[in-house]
Each structure stands twice: as structure tokens, then as C-alpha cells.
């Protein structure tokens, strides 16, 4: 391991790397429980066993690949936000788009991603989109995820005023957004308890706060009658290979339902999410200061791109680099041995499948809200004093949760930025509009002109 991972050269040792890998796993293992909310029977419709298998194995294999081939302490798993978009693609189609076809779209986006990485167009796209817009995308997805958490935990509810014909265009007053009923719904009370448990653990800076919070909330739900343990009766602790989604992706269906937009959004969101995580984590570990820093970053992007298609084949939404990897770096992780350790732990998590399947949504919903808080923190970096930058970012942020569509938010941000930048030139503003932004602008305008908001 010393020779392979060059531990001494990076100022670390086996014990430090393994502890760092365990720390990273603890901070991101919540995805094993949360991913089912988006992709499982109550979400996109994939069988629970299939979601858990794909999440554990996909995260394990791709993270180990990052460790072995790139030798950096970055872990990967199905991305928050991208799994939410996956769910909305399936549910908003009213049956027209199956989860198999959506997996096909993710697989094809991975192929596109590999091509963009090899040809280095990926780096060009990163410079084309304004920084404020990139931040707006992250923050908007955070709010989108938080609202899903509030709804799944029954902390808020949506009702329609009596006598309203919902098949016709209605005024906003026809819909009421209200507080959940904590007296009648025990799951809402449990979700509220779980939210404060995780929040307190975060304040105490406890490693793995999200995972520990989910476990504690699940246990509290037993006497409350929310957590159902009947599924553990006679359950096998040997990994089950039944009801898997491996190889069930539908490439032909993905192409038939509108290849351009679905694949474009998957690729677009993944593009900025991964770049920021890889650069941030690598910088924290001091890897970018080394001579081979940029080369390693390029290899990491390639592994990440390959992981997208690999995850889709296994049966999960886009696998991407996790910012929680910085927790392992903070513990001293500097090489791929940290990532390999995290990957092995994800594979071993297959033996915990029976436990994962009894975790109620009231226990995982609070984790989604906390993730929204963490993603929201970047809003401070937006240039609010510059309206040309602030307005597109604002539209991106608010339209995602208000319309329930990540694609709508990104589209609004792009269109508004290009239009404002053009008029800004009338008053001497020399805001550069990259030629790729023009291409994206035209694609988005054509999409809404011919398809509307569908």
C-alpha cells in the first residue's frame, strides 16, 4: 500500500487513511437510506431492493475506482439533486416516461460526459456559464430538495380550496400551503423531532450527523408506531439479488421521449456539481499545488464521467463526487486509500439492507432539509449588488422550488442572463457572453417555444 498509494510522499499512513475513509463513509452513508425516497416505489418506481443494491454497489465500485486509478481521497455516490430531477422526470410525465427510460437517459448523459471530458469541452463549458449562475443552480437545487423533505415528512401540506376545478387555469389563491398537523399525524411529529436531532448534532459538529440522526429518529419511531419492524421478521442478512434494476435501462425509450432536454439537464447539472466538488476537495487536500495536480483532476473527471453510466447500468441516478469527502480530508486523508476504504464500506453495507428498508420517510425527510441548508449556504457568494448578476441567479433559485422543476430554473437563469447582458451593453456594460452560452440560449428558447412548460 505504501508503494501503490505513495503514502509517505503525501505525508500520511495506513491508519490515518483508513480512519479518514471511515469518516467519509459516515458523513455520506445517509444516501443509502435517502435515495429510496427519490427512486423507490413512492418516487420514480424502482423496487426498494434494486435502489439499495445500486446505491451501495455503485458508490462502492466507483469510489474504489477513484482511489485506485486517480489516488485522491474523493468518494462518489448517487447525487442529491440529480436523484430529485430523476424522480420529477418520471412522475411529471404521467406514465409517459418509465424509470427504465430515465435510466437510459442517465446512461447516455454519462457517454456525453465522457466525450466532453476527453475533448476538454467540459472545461470550456465551465468558463462559459457565469459564476453567479452556477451558484444559483446549487442553491436552487438545495431549496428544491428541502421542500421535498418538508412534504415527505408531512411538515407542510398542500391543499386545494373547495369548489376549484383544477383542470382549468386557477389563481394562486386556489392553493393553500400550510403547516402539518403534528397532533393527528405521528409521522409529522417524528420528522420534526428528527429535524432537531440532526440540527443539534450538526451544531455539536459530530461526524456522520445525518446518518446518526436518521438512525436515532428511526429508533424513536418504534414506540411512536411510525417505524414498522415487521419487515425484519425472517429477513435474510445475506445480500439479496432479487428485484434488482441492473441492466434494465431503456436506451431506445430514452431517445424516444426527448433525448435532448433530459440528457442535457443531467449533463449540465452534473457538470458544475462535480467540478466544484473535485476542485474543492482536491484543493483542501493540497493536491492542486503539486506538479501532477491538473493531470489528476482530469483523470478524476474521467472516472466521474464513467461512473455516471456505470450507475445507470446498476439502476441508480447519476453517481457524482460528494462534497462530504472533505470530512475525510479534514481527518488527514490524502491518497486514494481513503477512497478505497470508503468504497469497501459501501459494499459491506449490502449486509444492512433489511435495516435500510424499514427506515420510515419521516426519519429520512429531515436529512433532506438539512442538505438543503448546506446547499443554501453558497447564496452568500452571489453578487447581489450587481442586478445583472443577481436577477438571473434569483430566478434560477426560486423557479426550481416554485415550479417543481430543476430544468425550468436553469433555463430561466440562462435566458435572463443573456437578455440582460445584451441590454447592459447599451449603458457601457462589457459583460462577456461566451459563444457556448448563445448555443445553450437558442436551445432553451426553441425548447420552450415548441414544448411549453411540459
Coordinates of C-alpha atoms in Angstrom, one line a residue:
X1 CA 0.0 0.0 0.0
X2 CA 2.9 2.3 0.7
X3 CA 4.3 1.9 -2.8
X4 CA 0.9 1.9 -4.6
X5 CA -0.7 4.9 -2.9
X6 CA 2.7 6.7 -2.1
X7 CA 1.6 7.3 1.5
X8 CA 4.9 8.8 2.8
X9 CA 5.2 11.1 -0.2
X10 CA 1.8 12.5 0.8
X11 CA 2.7 12.7 4.5
X12 CA 0.2 10.1 5.7
X13 CA 0.0 6.5 6.8
X14 CA -2.3 3.5 6.6
X15 CA -4.1 4.1 10.0
X16 CA -4.8 7.8 9.1
X17 CA -6.1 6.9 5.7
X18 CA -8.5 4.2 7.0
X19 CA -9.8 6.5 9.7
X20 CA -10.4 9.2 7.1
X21 CA -12.2 6.7 4.8
X22 CA -14.5 5.6 7.7
X23 CA -15.2 9.3 8.5
X24 CA -16.1 10.0 4.8
X25 CA -18.4 7.0 4.8
X26 CA -20.2 8.1 8.0
X27 CA -20.8 11.5 6.6
X28 CA -22.3 10.3 3.3
X29 CA -23.9 6.9 4.2
X30 CA -27.3 8.7 4.6
X31 CA -27.7 8.3 0.8
X32 CA -28.2 4.6 1.4
X33 CA -31.5 5.5 3.1
X34 CA -32.4 8.7 1.4
X35 CA -32.0 7.5 -2.2
X36 CA -35.0 5.2 -1.9
X37 CA -37.3 8.2 -1.3
X38 CA -36.5 9.6 -4.8
X39 CA -36.0 6.4 -6.8
X40 CA -38.0 3.8 -4.8
X41 CA -41.7 2.7 -5.2
X42 CA -43.0 6.0 -3.7
X43 CA -40.7 8.0 -6.0
X44 CA -39.6 7.0 -9.5
X45 CA -40.9 3.4 -9.0
X46 CA -37.7 1.3 -8.9
X47 CA -38.0 -1.6 -6.4
X48 CA -36.6 -0.9 -3.0
X49 CA -34.1 -3.7 -3.1
X50 CA -32.9 -2.6 -6.5
X51 CA -32.4 1.0 -5.3
X52 CA -30.4 -0.1 -2.2
X53 CA -28.2 -2.5 -4.3
X54 CA -27.5 0.0 -7.0
X55 CA -26.7 2.8 -4.4
X56 CA -24.3 0.6 -2.3
X57 CA -22.6 -1.2 -5.1
X58 CA -22.5 1.9 -7.4
X59 CA -21.0 4.1 -4.8
X60 CA -18.6 1.4 -3.7
X61 CA -17.2 0.5 -7.1
X62 CA -16.9 4.0 -8.5
X63 CA -15.3 5.3 -5.3
X64 CA -12.8 2.5 -5.3
X65 CA -12.0 3.3 -8.9
X66 CA -11.3 6.9 -7.9
X67 CA -8.9 5.6 -5.3
X68 CA -7.1 3.1 -7.4
X69 CA -6.8 4.9 -10.7
X70 CA -6.5 8.6 -9.5
X71 CA -5.2 8.2 -6.0
X72 CA -7.2 11.0 -4.4
X73 CA -9.5 10.9 -1.3
X74 CA -12.7 11.7 -3.2
X75 CA -15.8 9.5 -2.7
X76 CA -18.7 9.2 -5.1
X77 CA -22.4 8.2 -4.8
X78 CA -25.8 9.0 -6.3
X79 CA -26.0 12.8 -6.2
X80 CA -28.6 14.7 -4.3
X81 CA -30.5 17.0 -6.6
X82 CA -29.8 14.7 -9.6
X83 CA -31.9 12.0 -8.0
X84 CA -34.6 14.6 -7.3
X85 CA -34.6 15.6 -11.0
X86 CA -34.7 11.9 -12.0
X87 CA -37.9 11.5 -9.9
X88 CA -39.6 14.6 -11.3
X89 CA -38.8 13.4 -14.9
X90 CA -40.7 10.2 -14.3
X91 CA -43.5 11.5 -12.1
X92 CA -44.3 14.6 -14.2
X93 CA -44.7 12.6 -17.4
X94 CA -47.8 10.8 -16.1
X95 CA -46.6 7.4 -17.2
X96 CA -45.1 8.5 -20.5
X97 CA -41.6 8.2 -19.2
X98 CA -40.7 5.0 -17.3
X99 CA -37.8 4.7 -14.8
X100 CA -36.1 2.4 -17.3
X101 CA -36.1 5.1 -19.9
X102 CA -34.9 7.7 -17.4
X103 CA -32.0 5.3 -16.5
X104 CA -31.3 5.2 -20.2
X105 CA -31.1 9.0 -20.3
X106 CA -28.7 9.0 -17.4
X107 CA -26.5 6.4 -19.2
X108 CA -26.4 8.4 -22.4
X109 CA -25.6 11.6 -20.4
X110 CA -22.6 9.7 -19.0
X111 CA -21.4 8.9 -22.5
X112 CA -21.8 12.5 -23.4
X113 CA -19.9 13.4 -20.3
X114 CA -17.0 11.1 -21.2
X115 CA -16.8 12.7 -24.7
X116 CA -16.9 16.2 -23.2
X117 CA -14.1 15.3 -20.8
X118 CA -11.9 13.6 -23.3
X119 CA -12.3 16.5 -25.8
X120 CA -11.9 19.1 -23.0
X121 CA -15.1 20.8 -24.0
X122 CA -16.1 20.2 -20.3
X123 CA -13.6 22.8 -19.1
X124 CA -14.8 25.2 -21.8
X125 CA -18.4 24.9 -20.6
X126 CA -17.3 25.7 -17.0
X127 CA -15.9 29.1 -18.2
X128 CA -18.9 29.8 -20.4
X129 CA -21.5 29.9 -17.6
X130 CA -21.2 32.9 -15.2
X131 CA -20.2 32.0 -11.7
X132 CA -23.3 33.6 -10.1
X133 CA -25.5 31.4 -12.3
X134 CA -23.5 28.3 -11.2
X135 CA -24.1 29.2 -7.5
X136 CA -27.8 29.9 -8.2
X137 CA -28.2 26.3 -9.6
X138 CA -26.7 24.8 -6.5
X139 CA -28.8 26.9 -4.2
X140 CA -32.0 26.3 -6.2
X141 CA -31.5 22.6 -6.1
X142 CA -30.9 22.8 -2.3
X143 CA -34.3 24.6 -1.9
X144 CA -35.9 22.0 -4.2
X145 CA -34.6 19.2 -2.0
X146 CA -35.6 20.9 1.2
X147 CA -39.2 21.3 0.0
X148 CA -39.3 17.6 -0.9
X149 CA -38.1 16.9 2.6
X150 CA -40.8 19.1 4.2
X151 CA -43.5 17.3 2.1
X152 CA -42.3 13.8 2.7
X153 CA -42.2 14.4 6.4
X154 CA -45.7 15.9 6.4
X155 CA -44.2 19.1 8.0
X156 CA -46.1 21.1 5.4
X157 CA -49.1 20.2 3.3
X158 CA -50.7 21.4 0.1
X159 CA -54.5 21.7 -0.1
X160 CA -56.9 23.0 -2.8
X161 CA -59.8 25.2 -1.9
X162 CA -63.2 23.5 -2.2
X163 CA -65.1 24.0 -5.5
X164 CA -62.0 24.7 -7.5
X165 CA -61.7 23.0 -10.9
X166 CA -58.1 22.0 -11.0
X167 CA -58.3 21.1 -14.7
X168 CA -58.6 24.8 -15.5
X169 CA -56.1 27.6 -15.0
X170 CA -56.6 28.9 -11.5
X171 CA -55.4 31.8 -9.4
X172 CA -52.7 31.2 -6.8
X173 CA -55.2 31.6 -4.0
X174 CA -56.8 28.3 -5.0
X175 CA -53.9 26.5 -3.4
X176 CA -53.0 26.6 0.2
X177 CA -49.6 25.8 1.7
X178 CA -50.0 25.1 5.4
X179 CA -48.3 23.6 8.4
X180 CA -48.5 19.9 9.0
X181 CA -50.7 18.5 11.7
X182 CA -48.4 17.3 14.5
X183 CA -51.4 16.0 16.6
X184 CA -53.1 13.8 14.1
X185 CA -50.0 12.7 12.1
X186 CA -47.4 11.0 14.2
X187 CA -45.0 10.8 11.2
X188 CA -45.0 14.6 11.1
X189 CA -44.1 14.8 14.8
X190 CA -41.4 12.2 14.3
X191 CA -40.0 14.2 11.3
X192 CA -39.9 17.4 13.5
X193 CA -38.1 15.5 16.2
X194 CA -35.6 14.1 13.7
X195 CA -35.0 17.6 12.2
X196 CA -34.0 19.0 15.6
X197 CA -31.9 15.9 16.4
X198 CA -29.8 16.3 13.2
X199 CA -29.6 20.1 13.7
X200 CA -28.3 19.6 17.2
X201 CA -25.7 17.0 16.0
X202 CA -24.6 19.5 13.3
X203 CA -24.1 22.2 15.9
X204 CA -22.1 19.8 18.0
X205 CA -20.0 19.1 14.9
X206 CA -20.4 15.3 15.3
X207 CA -19.1 13.3 12.3
X208 CA -21.8 11.5 10.5
X209 CA -24.6 13.7 11.9
X210 CA -27.0 12.9 9.1
X211 CA -26.6 9.2 9.4
X212 CA -26.7 9.1 13.2
X213 CA -29.8 11.4 13.1
X214 CA -31.6 9.0 10.7
X215 CA -30.8 6.0 12.9
X216 CA -31.9 7.8 16.2
X217 CA -35.1 9.0 14.6
X218 CA -35.9 5.6 13.3
X219 CA -35.5 4.1 16.8
X220 CA -37.7 6.9 18.3
X221 CA -40.3 6.0 15.7
X222 CA -40.7 2.4 17.1
X223 CA -42.6 3.3 20.3
X224 CA -44.5 6.0 18.3
X225 CA -45.8 3.4 15.9
X226 CA -44.2 5.0 12.8
X227 CA -41.3 2.7 12.3
X228 CA -42.6 -0.7 11.1
X229 CA -40.2 -3.6 12.2
X230 CA -42.4 -6.3 10.7
X231 CA -40.1 -6.4 7.6
X232 CA -37.3 -7.7 9.8
X233 CA -39.2 -10.9 10.7
X234 CA -37.5 -13.7 8.8
X235 CA -35.4 -11.2 6.8
X236 CA -32.1 -12.5 5.3
X237 CA -28.9 -10.6 6.2
X238 CA -27.2 -12.1 3.2
X239 CA -27.4 -9.6 0.3
X240 CA -30.4 -10.2 -1.9
X241 CA -30.2 -10.2 -5.6
X242 CA -33.9 -10.2 -6.2
X243 CA -35.8 -7.2 -7.7
X244 CA -32.7 -5.6 -9.0
X245 CA -32.7 -2.9 -11.7
X246 CA -29.3 -4.0 -13.1
X247 CA -29.2 -3.8 -16.9
X248 CA -32.9 -2.7 -17.1
X249 CA -32.1 0.8 -18.6
X250 CA -34.1 1.5 -21.8
X251 CA -31.9 3.4 -24.3
X252 CA -34.5 3.3 -27.1
X253 CA -37.1 4.7 -24.7
X254 CA -34.7 7.5 -23.6
X255 CA -34.2 8.6 -27.2
X256 CA -37.9 8.4 -28.0
X257 CA -39.1 10.6 -25.0
X258 CA -36.9 13.6 -25.9
X259 CA -33.2 12.8 -25.8
X260 CA -32.1 16.4 -26.0
X261 CA -33.6 18.0 -22.9
X262 CA -33.4 15.2 -20.4
X263 CA -29.8 14.3 -21.2
X264 CA -28.8 18.0 -21.5
X265 CA -30.1 18.8 -18.0
X266 CA -28.5 15.7 -16.4
X267 CA -25.2 16.6 -18.1
X268 CA -25.5 20.3 -17.3
X269 CA -26.2 20.0 -13.6
X270 CA -23.6 17.2 -13.2
X271 CA -21.0 19.4 -14.9
X272 CA -20.9 22.1 -12.3
X273 CA -21.7 20.0 -9.3
X274 CA -18.8 17.6 -10.0
X275 CA -16.3 20.3 -10.9
X276 CA -16.9 22.3 -7.8
X277 CA -16.7 19.2 -5.6
X278 CA -13.5 17.9 -7.2
X279 CA -11.7 21.2 -7.2
X280 CA -12.8 22.0 -3.6
X281 CA -11.8 18.6 -2.2
X282 CA -8.5 18.4 -4.1
X283 CA -7.6 22.0 -3.0
X284 CA -8.4 21.2 0.6
X285 CA -6.1 18.2 0.4
X286 CA -3.3 20.3 -1.2
X287 CA -3.3 18.2 -4.3
X288 CA -3.7 21.1 -6.8
X289 CA -0.4 22.6 -5.6
X290 CA 1.5 19.5 -6.7
X291 CA 3.0 19.2 -10.2
X292 CA 0.6 16.5 -11.3
X293 CA -2.5 18.3 -9.8
X294 CA -4.2 19.2 -13.0
X295 CA -3.4 15.8 -14.5
X296 CA -5.1 14.1 -11.5
X297 CA -8.1 16.4 -11.8
X298 CA -8.5 15.4 -15.4
X299 CA -8.3 11.7 -14.5
X300 CA -10.8 12.2 -11.7
X301 CA -13.3 13.8 -14.1
X302 CA -12.9 10.8 -16.4
X303 CA -13.7 8.4 -13.6
X304 CA -16.6 10.5 -12.5
X305 CA -18.0 10.5 -16.1
X306 CA -17.6 6.8 -16.4
X307 CA -19.4 6.4 -13.0
X308 CA -22.5 8.1 -14.4
X309 CA -23.1 5.4 -17.0
X310 CA -22.0 2.6 -14.6
X311 CA -24.5 3.8 -12.0
X312 CA -27.3 3.9 -14.6
X313 CA -26.5 0.3 -15.6
X314 CA -26.7 -0.8 -12.0
X315 CA -30.0 1.0 -11.6
X316 CA -29.5 4.4 -9.9
X317 CA -29.4 8.1 -10.9
X318 CA -26.2 10.0 -11.6
X319 CA -23.2 9.0 -9.5
X320 CA -21.1 12.0 -8.7
X321 CA -18.4 13.3 -6.4
X322 CA -19.5 14.1 -2.8
X323 CA -18.5 17.3 -1.0
X324 CA -18.6 15.2 2.2
X325 CA -15.3 13.9 1.1
X326 CA -13.8 16.9 2.7
X327 CA -14.7 15.4 6.1
X328 CA -12.1 12.6 5.4
X329 CA -9.6 15.1 4.2
X330 CA -10.0 17.0 7.4
X331 CA -9.2 13.8 9.3
X332 CA -5.9 13.5 7.4
X333 CA -6.9 11.6 4.2
X334 CA -4.5 12.5 1.4
X335 CA -4.5 9.5 -1.0
X336 CA -6.7 7.0 -2.8
X337 CA -6.5 4.6 0.2
X338 CA -9.1 6.9 1.9
X339 CA -11.5 6.5 -1.1
X340 CA -10.9 2.7 -1.3
X341 CA -11.7 2.4 2.4
X342 CA -15.0 4.3 1.8
X343 CA -15.8 2.2 -1.2
X344 CA -15.3 -1.1 0.6
X345 CA -17.6 0.1 3.4
X346 CA -20.3 0.9 0.9
X347 CA -20.0 -2.7 -0.5
X348 CA -20.2 -4.1 3.0
X349 CA -23.3 -2.0 3.6
X350 CA -25.2 -4.6 1.4
X351 CA -25.5 -6.7 4.6
X352 CA -27.5 -3.9 6.2
X353 CA -30.3 -3.9 3.5
X354 CA -33.0 -5.3 5.9
X355 CA -32.4 -2.4 8.3
X356 CA -32.4 0.2 5.5
X357 CA -35.7 -0.9 4.2
X358 CA -37.6 -0.3 7.5
X359 CA -36.4 3.3 7.8
X360 CA -39.5 5.4 7.5
X361 CA -39.7 8.5 5.3
X362 CA -40.2 10.6 8.5
X363 CA -36.7 9.7 9.5
X364 CA -35.0 10.5 6.2
X365 CA -37.0 13.6 5.3
X366 CA -35.2 15.7 7.9
X367 CA -31.9 14.8 6.3
X368 CA -33.2 16.3 3.0
X369 CA -34.0 19.5 4.8
X370 CA -30.5 19.7 6.3
X371 CA -28.9 19.0 2.9
X372 CA -31.0 22.0 1.6
X373 CA -29.5 24.1 4.4
X374 CA -25.9 23.1 3.5
X375 CA -26.5 23.8 -0.2
X376 CA -28.2 27.1 0.6
X377 CA -25.0 28.4 2.3
X378 CA -23.5 29.3 -1.1
X379 CA -26.0 32.1 -1.6
X380 CA -23.7 34.5 0.2
X381 CA -21.3 34.3 -2.8
X382 CA -23.7 35.8 -5.3
X383 CA -23.1 39.4 -6.3
X384 CA -26.4 40.8 -5.0
X385 CA -25.3 44.4 -5.6
X386 CA -25.0 43.8 -9.3
X387 CA -28.5 43.4 -10.7
X388 CA -27.3 41.9 -14.0
X389 CA -25.8 39.0 -12.0
X390 CA -28.3 38.9 -9.2
X391 CA -31.5 38.7 -11.2
X392 CA -30.6 35.5 -13.3
X393 CA -29.3 33.8 -10.1
X394 CA -32.5 34.8 -8.2
X395 CA -34.8 33.4 -11.0
X396 CA -32.8 30.2 -11.0
X397 CA -33.1 29.8 -7.3
X398 CA -36.8 30.5 -6.8
X399 CA -38.2 28.9 -10.0
X400 CA -36.9 25.5 -9.2
X401 CA -38.9 25.0 -6.0
X402 CA -41.9 27.1 -7.1
X403 CA -42.4 25.1 -10.4
X404 CA -41.1 21.8 -9.1
X405 CA -38.6 21.7 -12.0
X406 CA -34.9 22.0 -11.9
X407 CA -34.8 22.4 -15.7
X408 CA -37.1 25.4 -15.5
X409 CA -34.9 27.2 -13.0
X410 CA -31.7 26.6 -15.1
X411 CA -33.5 27.7 -18.3
X412 CA -34.8 30.9 -16.6
X413 CA -31.3 31.8 -15.4
X414 CA -29.7 31.3 -18.8
X415 CA -32.3 33.2 -20.8
X416 CA -32.4 36.2 -18.3
X417 CA -28.6 36.5 -18.2
X418 CA -28.2 36.6 -22.0
X419 CA -31.0 39.2 -22.4
X420 CA -29.8 41.4 -19.5
X421 CA -26.2 41.2 -20.7
X422 CA -27.3 42.3 -24.2
X423 CA -29.1 45.4 -22.8
X424 CA -26.3 46.1 -20.4
X425 CA -24.1 46.9 -23.4
X426 CA -26.4 50.0 -24.1
X427 CA -25.1 51.6 -20.9
X428 CA -21.5 50.6 -21.4
X429 CA -21.5 47.3 -19.5
X430 CA -19.0 45.0 -21.3
X431 CA -20.3 41.7 -19.9
X432 CA -18.9 38.9 -22.0
X433 CA -21.4 36.3 -23.4
X434 CA -19.5 33.2 -24.3
X435 CA -20.4 31.7 -27.6
X436 CA -21.5 28.5 -25.9
X437 CA -24.0 30.5 -23.9
X438 CA -25.5 31.6 -27.1
X439 CA -25.9 28.0 -28.2
X440 CA -27.5 27.0 -24.9
X441 CA -29.7 30.1 -25.0
X442 CA -31.0 29.1 -28.5
X443 CA -31.6 25.5 -27.5
X444 CA -33.6 26.6 -24.4
X445 CA -35.7 29.1 -26.3
X446 CA -36.6 26.6 -29.0
X447 CA -37.4 24.0 -26.4
X448 CA -40.0 26.3 -24.7
X449 CA -41.3 27.7 -27.9
X450 CA -42.2 24.2 -29.2
X451 CA -42.9 22.3 -25.9
X452 CA -44.1 25.0 -23.5
X453 CA -43.6 24.0 -19.8
X454 CA -44.3 20.3 -20.4

